[in-house]
CSV table of C-alpha atoms in Angstrom, one decimal:
chain,number,residue,atom,x,y,z
A,1,MET,CA,0.0,0.0,0.0
A,2,THR,CA,1.2,3.5,-0.8
A,3,ILE,CA,-0.2,6.6,0.9
A,4,GLU,CA,0.3,9.2,-1.7
A,5,ASN,CA,1.0,12.9,-1.3
A,6,GLY,CA,-1.5,14.6,1.0
A,7,ALA,CA,-3.6,11.4,1.5
A,8,THR,CA,-4.7,10.1,4.9
A,9,LEU,CA,-5.2,6.5,6.0
A,10,TYR,CA,-7.7,6.3,8.9
A,11,VAL,CA,-7.3,3.1,10.8
A,12,TYR,CA,-10.5,1.5,12.2
A,13,GLU,CA,-9.9,-1.3,14.7
A,14,THR,CA,-7.5,-4.0,13.3
A,15,TYR,CA,-5.9,-3.9,9.8
A,16,ASN,CA,-3.6,-6.8,8.8
A,17,SER,CA,-0.9,-5.6,6.4
A,18,GLU,CA,0.6,-8.4,4.3
A,19,ALA,CA,2.8,-5.9,2.4
A,20,ASN,CA,4.9,-2.9,3.2
A,21,ILE,CA,3.1,0.4,3.8
A,22,THR,CA,4.9,3.4,2.2
A,23,VAL,CA,4.0,7.0,3.1
A,24,LYS,CA,4.9,9.7,0.6
A,25,ALA,CA,5.3,13.5,1.3
A,26,GLY,CA,2.4,14.9,3.2
A,27,GLY,CA,0.9,11.5,3.9
A,28,LYS,CA,-0.7,10.6,7.2
A,29,ILE,CA,-1.8,7.6,9.2
A,30,VAL,CA,-4.4,8.5,11.8
A,31,ASN,CA,-6.1,6.3,14.4
A,32,TYR,CA,-9.8,6.7,14.1
A,33,GLU,CA,-11.0,4.2,16.7
A,34,ASN,CA,-9.1,1.4,18.4
A,35,GLY,CA,-6.7,1.4,15.5
A,36,LYS,CA,-4.1,-1.4,15.1
A,37,ILE,CA,-2.0,-2.4,12.2
A,38,ILE,CA,-0.4,-5.9,12.3
A,39,PHE,CA,2.4,-6.4,9.8
A,40,SER,CA,3.2,-9.8,8.4
A,41,PRO,CA,6.7,-11.2,8.8
A,42,GLY,CA,9.3,-9.1,6.9
A,43,LYS,CA,6.9,-6.2,6.2
A,44,GLN,CA,7.4,-2.7,7.6
A,45,LEU,CA,6.2,0.9,7.5
A,46,ILE,CA,8.4,3.0,5.1
A,47,ILE,CA,8.5,6.9,5.2
A,48,GLU,CA,9.6,8.5,2.0
A,49,GLY,CA,8.4,12.1,2.6
A,50,THR,CA,7.3,14.3,5.5
A,51,ALA,CA,4.7,12.1,7.2
A,52,GLU,CA,2.5,12.1,10.3
A,53,ILE,CA,1.5,9.0,12.2
A,54,ASN,CA,-0.7,9.8,15.1
A,55,GLY,CA,-3.0,8.4,17.7
A,56,THR,CA,-4.4,10.4,20.6
A,57,ALA,CA,-3.8,10.4,24.4
A,58,ASN,CA,-7.0,8.5,24.9
A,59,ASP,CA,-6.9,6.3,21.8
A,60,ARG,CA,-3.4,5.2,20.8
A,61,LEU,CA,-2.5,3.8,17.4
A,62,SER,CA,-0.8,0.3,17.7
A,63,LEU,CA,1.8,-0.8,15.2
A,64,GLU,CA,2.7,-4.5,15.6
A,65,PHE,CA,5.6,-6.0,13.7
A,66,SER,CA,7.0,-9.5,13.4
A,67,SER,CA,10.3,-10.4,15.1
A,68,ALA,CA,11.5,-11.3,11.6
A,69,THR,CA,11.2,-7.7,10.5
A,70,SER,CA,14.6,-5.9,10.4
A,71,GLU,CA,13.0,-2.5,11.0
A,72,GLY,CA,9.6,-1.4,12.2
A,73,ILE,CA,9.3,2.2,10.9
A,74,GLU,CA,12.0,3.2,8.6
A,75,VAL,CA,12.5,6.8,7.5
A,76,LYS,CA,14.4,6.9,4.1
A,77,TYR,CA,16.7,9.6,2.8
A,78,GLY,CA,14.8,12.9,2.5
A,79,GLY,CA,11.9,11.6,4.6
A,80,ALA,CA,10.8,13.2,7.9
A,81,LEU,CA,8.5,12.0,10.6
A,82,ASN,CA,6.1,13.2,13.3
A,83,LEU,CA,5.1,10.2,15.4
A,84,SER,CA,2.9,10.6,18.4
A,85,TYR,CA,0.7,8.6,20.7
A,86,CYS,CA,1.6,5.3,19.2
A,87,ASP,CA,2.5,1.8,20.5
A,88,VAL,CA,5.3,0.2,18.4
A,89,LYS,CA,5.9,-3.5,19.2
A,90,ASN,CA,8.1,-6.5,18.3
A,91,ALA,CA,10.4,-5.1,15.7
A,92,GLN,CA,14.2,-5.5,15.8
A,93,THR,CA,14.4,-1.7,15.5
A,94,GLY,CA,11.3,0.3,16.4
A,95,VAL,CA,12.0,3.5,14.5
A,96,LYS,CA,15.0,4.0,12.3
A,97,ALA,CA,16.0,7.1,10.4
A,98,GLU,CA,18.5,6.6,7.6
A,99,PRO,CA,21.3,9.1,6.9
A,100,GLY,CA,20.0,12.2,5.1
A,101,SER,CA,16.5,12.1,6.6
A,102,GLY,CA,14.8,15.3,7.8
A,103,ILE,CA,13.5,16.3,11.2
A,104,ILE,CA,12.3,13.4,13.3
A,105,ASN,CA,9.9,14.0,16.2
A,106,ILE,CA,8.9,11.1,18.3
A,107,LEU,CA,6.5,12.1,21.1
A,108,ASN,CA,4.6,10.0,23.7
A,109,VAL,CA,5.4,6.7,22.0
A,110,ASN,CA,5.6,3.3,23.7
A,111,LEU,CA,8.2,1.0,22.1
A,112,THR,CA,8.0,-2.6,23.5
A,113,ASN,CA,10.2,-5.6,22.7
A,114,CYS,CA,12.1,-3.9,19.9
A,115,SER,CA,15.0,-6.3,20.5
A,116,GLN,CA,17.9,-4.4,19.0
A,117,THR,CA,17.2,-0.7,19.3
A,118,GLY,CA,14.0,1.2,20.3
A,119,ILE,CA,14.9,4.4,18.3
A,120,ALA,CA,17.9,4.8,16.0
A,121,LEU,CA,18.6,8.1,14.3
A,122,LEU,CA,21.6,7.7,11.9
A,123,GLY,CA,22.4,11.1,10.3
A,124,LEU,CA,25.0,12.1,7.8
A,125,GLN,CA,28.0,13.8,9.5
A,126,GLY,CA,26.6,17.0,11.0
A,127,ASP,CA,23.0,16.3,9.8
A,128,GLY,CA,20.4,18.9,10.6
A,129,PRO,CA,20.5,22.6,11.4
A,130,LEU,CA,21.8,24.1,14.7
A,131,THR,CA,18.6,26.1,14.9
A,132,PRO,CA,15.2,25.3,16.5
A,133,PRO,CA,13.4,23.0,16.4
A,134,PRO,CA,15.9,20.1,16.8
A,135,PRO,CA,14.9,16.5,16.3
A,136,THR,CA,13.1,15.5,19.5
A,137,ILE,CA,12.5,12.3,21.4
A,138,TYR,CA,10.1,13.1,24.2
A,139,ASN,CA,8.1,11.3,26.9
A,140,CYS,CA,8.6,7.8,25.4
A,141,ASN,CA,8.6,4.5,27.2
A,142,ILE,CA,11.1,2.0,25.8
A,143,THR,CA,11.2,-1.5,27.1
A,144,GLY,CA,13.0,-4.6,26.1
A,145,SER,CA,15.6,-3.1,23.7
A,146,SER,CA,19.4,-3.8,24.0
A,147,THR,CA,19.9,0.0,23.3
A,148,GLY,CA,16.9,2.2,24.0
A,149,ILE,CA,17.9,5.3,22.0
A,150,SER,CA,20.9,5.6,19.6
A,151,VAL,CA,21.7,8.8,17.8
A,152,ALA,CA,24.8,9.4,15.5
A,153,ASN,CA,26.1,12.1,13.3
A,154,TYR,CA,23.6,14.9,14.1
A,155,ASN,CA,24.2,18.6,14.8
A,156,GLU,CA,21.6,18.7,17.5
A,157,ILE,CA,19.2,16.4,19.3
A,158,LEU,CA,16.8,16.8,22.3
A,159,VAL,CA,16.1,13.6,24.4
A,160,THR,CA,13.9,14.5,27.3
A,161,GLY,CA,11.4,12.9,29.7
A,162,ASN,CA,11.8,9.4,28.5
A,163,HIS,CA,11.7,6.1,30.5
A,164,LEU,CA,14.0,3.4,29.4
A,165,THR,CA,14.0,-0.1,30.8
A,166,ASN,CA,16.8,-2.6,30.1
A,167,GLY,CA,18.7,-0.4,27.5
A,168,GLY,CA,20.2,3.1,27.8
A,169,ILE,CA,21.1,6.0,25.5
A,170,SER,CA,24.0,6.1,23.0
A,171,ILE,CA,25.1,9.5,21.5
A,172,LEU,CA,27.9,9.4,18.9
A,173,SER,CA,29.3,12.5,17.0
A,174,VAL,CA,26.5,14.9,17.9
A,175,THR,CA,27.5,18.5,18.2
A,176,SER,CA,24.8,19.5,20.7
A,177,ALA,CA,23.1,16.7,22.5
A,178,PHE,CA,20.6,17.8,25.2
A,179,ILE,CA,19.8,14.9,27.4
A,180,GLN,CA,17.5,15.8,30.3
A,181,ALA,CA,14.9,14.4,32.8
A,182,ASN,CA,15.2,10.8,31.6
A,183,ILE,CA,14.7,7.7,33.7
A,184,ILE,CA,17.0,4.7,32.9
A,185,ASP,CA,16.3,1.4,34.6
A,186,GLY,CA,18.9,-1.1,33.7
A,187,GLY,CA,16.9,-4.1,34.8
A,188,SER,CA,18.8,-7.3,35.3
A,189,VAL,CA,19.7,-8.3,31.7
A,190,SER,CA,21.2,-5.4,29.9
A,191,PRO,CA,25.0,-4.5,30.0
A,192,PHE,CA,24.2,-1.2,28.1
A,193,ALA,CA,22.2,0.7,30.7
A,194,GLY,CA,23.2,4.3,31.3
A,195,ILE,CA,24.3,7.1,28.9
A,196,PHE,CA,27.2,6.7,26.5
A,197,MET,CA,28.6,9.8,24.8
A,198,ASP,CA,31.4,9.8,22.3
A,199,ASN,CA,32.8,12.7,20.3
A,200,SER,CA,29.7,14.8,21.3
A,201,GLY,CA,28.9,18.0,23.1
A,202,GLY,CA,25.8,19.3,24.9
A,203,TYR,CA,24.6,18.5,28.4
A,204,ILE,CA,23.1,15.7,30.6
A,205,ARG,CA,20.7,16.8,33.3
């Protein structure tokens, strides 16, 4: 399925996706009522333009992947994503932004059992402007990932108000990383709990 420029997919209850879903520039996926998309093994959600995927505080959109899926939501070169009030489950990587993607905002999202990484933002060297608004990961719950949040090769990133269980935060080659008000619970299985910063500036609060 392809959601073309400016089109909106409204999700009513459960939709079983036996193929990839691709969102073009201006496309939207919106939870209408008890929305859930279940992806068949090896299938994923691909973002090729500036896209919005939204539930609401009272009615979240659920995106369930197979453990055989390499990525859950993948933002391609030139794509950008606003993701809010969604539950992302059972991918190897819950949300992945490829180098050269645009602004990524992930707000109020629960990522559960994304075994490798909950959120991975992989920029080109010095990707993104040093002016507001920076890419933002805010108020997310990430459980069951070896690494909760991984960011590399960005000018600026804001990671605030998140709760990570089992995996921590990795920041590599980010000019200004603003890491504040996060809760990291290492649990009993992860050797990667905590915050790792390499060749990066900014602050941890």
